[in-house]
């Protein structure tokens, strides 16, 4: 055998050993269980009980809950301060996430009782009783 042939045989054996070591390293971690990371939690405000539409929300009507971030609705309120004192524009079911876009600030409608009506009158400089009626 020639000298050049031995070089190829030694190189082939060396490459085979390197491949065997790499295969052992690659398959040594295959049997281990992969532990999934814990889910990321988000804080949302949910209805504590069933509420009809146009209800001014109090601290007893709502509660703070922790849900998976994937289950949190976009635009949901994250703290009680964002919802207490506002009115819901639609009815709420117990456990439903409260969206900040579905809240309205209570106005004159919530101050009127049954049988009362509010009337809007145009007031300008002339009929404002000398400036006594103001916006």
mmCIF file of C-alpha atoms in Angstrom:
data_model
loop_
_atom_site.group_PDB
_atom_site.id
_atom_site.type_symbol
_atom_site.label_atom_id
_atom_site.label_comp_id
_atom_site.label_asym_id
_atom_site.label_seq_id
_atom_site.Cartn_x
_atom_site.Cartn_y
_atom_site.Cartn_z
ATOM 1 C CA UNK A 1 0.000 0.000 0.000
ATOM 2 C CA UNK A 2 1.203 3.442 -0.764
ATOM 3 C CA UNK A 3 1.857 6.128 1.787
ATOM 4 C CA UNK A 4 -0.989 8.334 0.518
ATOM 5 C CA UNK A 5 -3.535 5.558 1.043
ATOM 6 C CA UNK A 6 -2.727 5.285 4.748
ATOM 7 C CA UNK A 7 -3.432 8.981 5.202
ATOM 8 C CA UNK A 8 -6.963 8.528 3.837
ATOM 9 C CA UNK A 9 -7.590 5.561 6.132
ATOM 10 C CA UNK A 10 -6.424 7.466 9.237
ATOM 11 C CA UNK A 11 -8.506 10.516 8.245
ATOM 12 C CA UNK A 12 -11.574 8.315 7.694
ATOM 13 C CA UNK A 13 -11.217 6.628 11.091
ATOM 14 C CA UNK A 14 -10.794 10.052 12.764
ATOM 15 C CA UNK A 15 -13.901 11.448 11.079
ATOM 16 C CA UNK A 16 -15.879 8.341 12.096
ATOM 17 C CA UNK A 17 -14.861 8.856 15.735
ATOM 18 C CA UNK A 18 -15.906 12.530 15.591
ATOM 19 C CA UNK A 19 -19.286 11.536 14.114
ATOM 20 C CA UNK A 20 -19.806 8.928 16.848
ATOM 21 C CA UNK A 21 -19.059 11.464 19.603
ATOM 22 C CA UNK A 22 -21.442 14.007 18.062
ATOM 23 C CA UNK A 23 -24.195 11.385 17.804
ATOM 24 C CA UNK A 24 -23.792 10.456 21.476
ATOM 25 C CA UNK A 25 -23.952 14.108 22.537
ATOM 26 C CA UNK A 26 -27.007 14.799 20.356
ATOM 27 C CA UNK A 27 -29.021 11.816 21.623
ATOM 28 C CA UNK A 28 -28.019 12.077 25.264
ATOM 29 C CA UNK A 29 -30.621 14.818 25.924
ATOM 30 C CA UNK A 30 -33.425 13.210 23.887
ATOM 31 C CA UNK A 31 -34.839 11.181 26.786
ATOM 32 C CA UNK A 32 -35.212 14.155 29.145
ATOM 33 C CA UNK A 33 -38.618 15.700 29.593
ATOM 34 C CA UNK A 34 -38.908 19.296 28.521
ATOM 35 C CA UNK A 35 -40.616 21.329 31.247
ATOM 36 C CA UNK A 36 -42.827 24.003 29.704
ATOM 37 C CA UNK A 37 -42.391 27.491 31.132
ATOM 38 C CA UNK A 38 -45.148 28.645 33.489
ATOM 39 C CA UNK A 39 -47.877 30.626 31.716
ATOM 40 C CA UNK A 40 -47.684 34.402 31.940
ATOM 41 C CA UNK A 41 -50.531 35.836 34.002
ATOM 42 C CA UNK A 42 -52.444 39.071 33.410
ATOM 43 C CA UNK A 43 -54.581 41.045 35.862
ATOM 44 C CA UNK A 44 -58.119 41.805 34.668
ATOM 45 C CA UNK A 45 -61.295 43.136 36.269
ATOM 46 C CA UNK A 46 -64.348 40.859 36.031
ATOM 47 C CA UNK A 47 -67.973 41.225 37.068
ATOM 48 C CA UNK A 48 -68.643 39.746 40.514
ATOM 49 C CA UNK A 49 -72.326 39.139 39.727
ATOM 50 C CA UNK A 50 -74.825 39.561 36.896
ATOM 51 C CA UNK A 51 -75.398 43.266 36.238
ATOM 52 C CA UNK A 52 -78.015 44.909 34.018
ATOM 53 C CA UNK A 53 -77.073 47.559 31.468
ATOM 54 C CA UNK A 54 -76.476 51.147 32.632
ATOM 55 C CA UNK A 55 -75.437 50.091 36.138
ATOM 56 C CA UNK A 56 -72.984 52.368 37.913
ATOM 57 C CA UNK A 57 -70.221 50.011 39.041
ATOM 58 C CA UNK A 58 -69.130 49.885 42.665
ATOM 59 C CA UNK A 59 -66.334 47.927 44.338
ATOM 60 C CA UNK A 60 -68.882 45.249 45.358
ATOM 61 C CA UNK A 61 -69.907 44.715 41.711
ATOM 62 C CA UNK A 62 -66.434 43.898 40.380
ATOM 63 C CA UNK A 63 -63.375 41.894 41.398
ATOM 64 C CA UNK A 64 -59.793 41.494 40.219
ATOM 65 C CA UNK A 65 -58.791 38.150 38.700
ATOM 66 C CA UNK A 66 -55.589 36.597 37.341
ATOM 67 C CA UNK A 67 -55.927 34.904 33.937
ATOM 68 C CA UNK A 68 -53.495 33.637 31.327
ATOM 69 C CA UNK A 69 -52.221 36.459 29.168
ATOM 70 C CA UNK A 70 -53.571 34.708 26.059
ATOM 71 C CA UNK A 71 -57.082 34.683 27.572
ATOM 72 C CA UNK A 72 -57.091 38.368 28.547
ATOM 73 C CA UNK A 73 -59.252 40.373 26.164
ATOM 74 C CA UNK A 74 -57.561 43.333 24.458
ATOM 75 C CA UNK A 75 -58.600 46.551 26.167
ATOM 76 C CA UNK A 76 -59.736 44.895 29.386
ATOM 77 C CA UNK A 77 -59.497 46.946 32.562
ATOM 78 C CA UNK A 78 -56.600 46.021 34.821
ATOM 79 C CA UNK A 79 -57.484 47.766 38.097
ATOM 80 C CA UNK A 80 -60.576 48.652 40.105
ATOM 81 C CA UNK A 81 -59.840 52.350 39.717
ATOM 82 C CA UNK A 82 -60.476 52.080 35.986
ATOM 83 C CA UNK A 83 -64.071 50.836 36.423
ATOM 84 C CA UNK A 84 -65.473 51.956 39.797
ATOM 85 C CA UNK A 85 -67.760 54.947 39.326
ATOM 86 C CA UNK A 86 -68.371 54.275 35.627
ATOM 87 C CA UNK A 87 -71.483 52.728 34.115
ATOM 88 C CA UNK A 88 -71.580 49.669 31.898
ATOM 89 C CA UNK A 89 -73.021 50.286 28.454
ATOM 90 C CA UNK A 90 -74.347 46.704 28.266
ATOM 91 C CA UNK A 91 -75.360 43.960 30.638
ATOM 92 C CA UNK A 92 -72.572 41.998 32.330
ATOM 93 C CA UNK A 93 -72.488 38.320 33.272
ATOM 94 C CA UNK A 94 -70.703 37.035 36.354
ATOM 95 C CA UNK A 95 -67.026 36.411 35.531
ATOM 96 C CA UNK A 96 -67.094 38.465 32.315
ATOM 97 C CA UNK A 97 -64.050 40.643 31.703
ATOM 98 C CA UNK A 98 -64.866 44.333 31.744
ATOM 99 C CA UNK A 99 -63.550 46.242 28.755
ATOM 100 C CA UNK A 100 -62.604 49.884 29.208
ATOM 101 C CA UNK A 101 -64.282 50.719 25.885
ATOM 102 C CA UNK A 102 -67.657 49.488 27.190
ATOM 103 C CA UNK A 103 -67.726 51.913 30.116
ATOM 104 C CA UNK A 104 -69.393 55.327 30.044
ATOM 105 C CA UNK A 105 -69.192 58.103 32.587
ATOM 106 C CA UNK A 106 -72.513 58.534 34.365
ATOM 107 C CA UNK A 107 -74.183 61.818 33.630
ATOM 108 C CA UNK A 108 -77.588 63.376 34.029
ATOM 109 C CA UNK A 109 -79.306 60.155 32.960
ATOM 110 C CA UNK A 110 -78.219 58.419 36.164
ATOM 111 C CA UNK A 111 -79.261 61.343 38.393
ATOM 112 C CA UNK A 112 -82.896 61.320 37.250
ATOM 113 C CA UNK A 113 -85.389 59.111 39.042
ATOM 114 C CA UNK A 114 -88.430 57.372 37.641
ATOM 115 C CA UNK A 115 -90.970 59.807 36.217
ATOM 116 C CA UNK A 116 -88.433 62.645 35.883
ATOM 117 C CA UNK A 117 -87.333 64.151 32.587
ATOM 118 C CA UNK A 118 -84.495 66.413 31.580
ATOM 119 C CA UNK A 119 -85.012 69.124 28.984
ATOM 120 C CA UNK A 120 -82.278 70.912 27.057
ATOM 121 C CA UNK A 121 -82.822 74.597 26.349
ATOM 122 C CA UNK A 122 -80.649 76.765 24.125
ATOM 123 C CA UNK A 123 -79.094 79.564 26.152
ATOM 124 C CA UNK A 124 -77.257 82.466 24.573
ATOM 125 C CA UNK A 125 -76.079 85.831 25.773
ATOM 126 C CA UNK A 126 -79.477 87.463 25.464
ATOM 127 C CA UNK A 127 -81.681 84.991 27.346
ATOM 128 C CA UNK A 128 -79.212 83.904 30.049
ATOM 129 C CA UNK A 129 -80.767 86.229 32.628
ATOM 130 C CA UNK A 130 -77.869 88.605 32.692
ATOM 131 C CA UNK A 131 -75.255 85.899 32.904
ATOM 132 C CA UNK A 132 -76.870 84.099 35.842
ATOM 133 C CA UNK A 133 -77.391 80.927 33.786
ATOM 134 C CA UNK A 134 -74.107 79.353 32.843
ATOM 135 C CA UNK A 135 -73.077 76.062 31.298
#
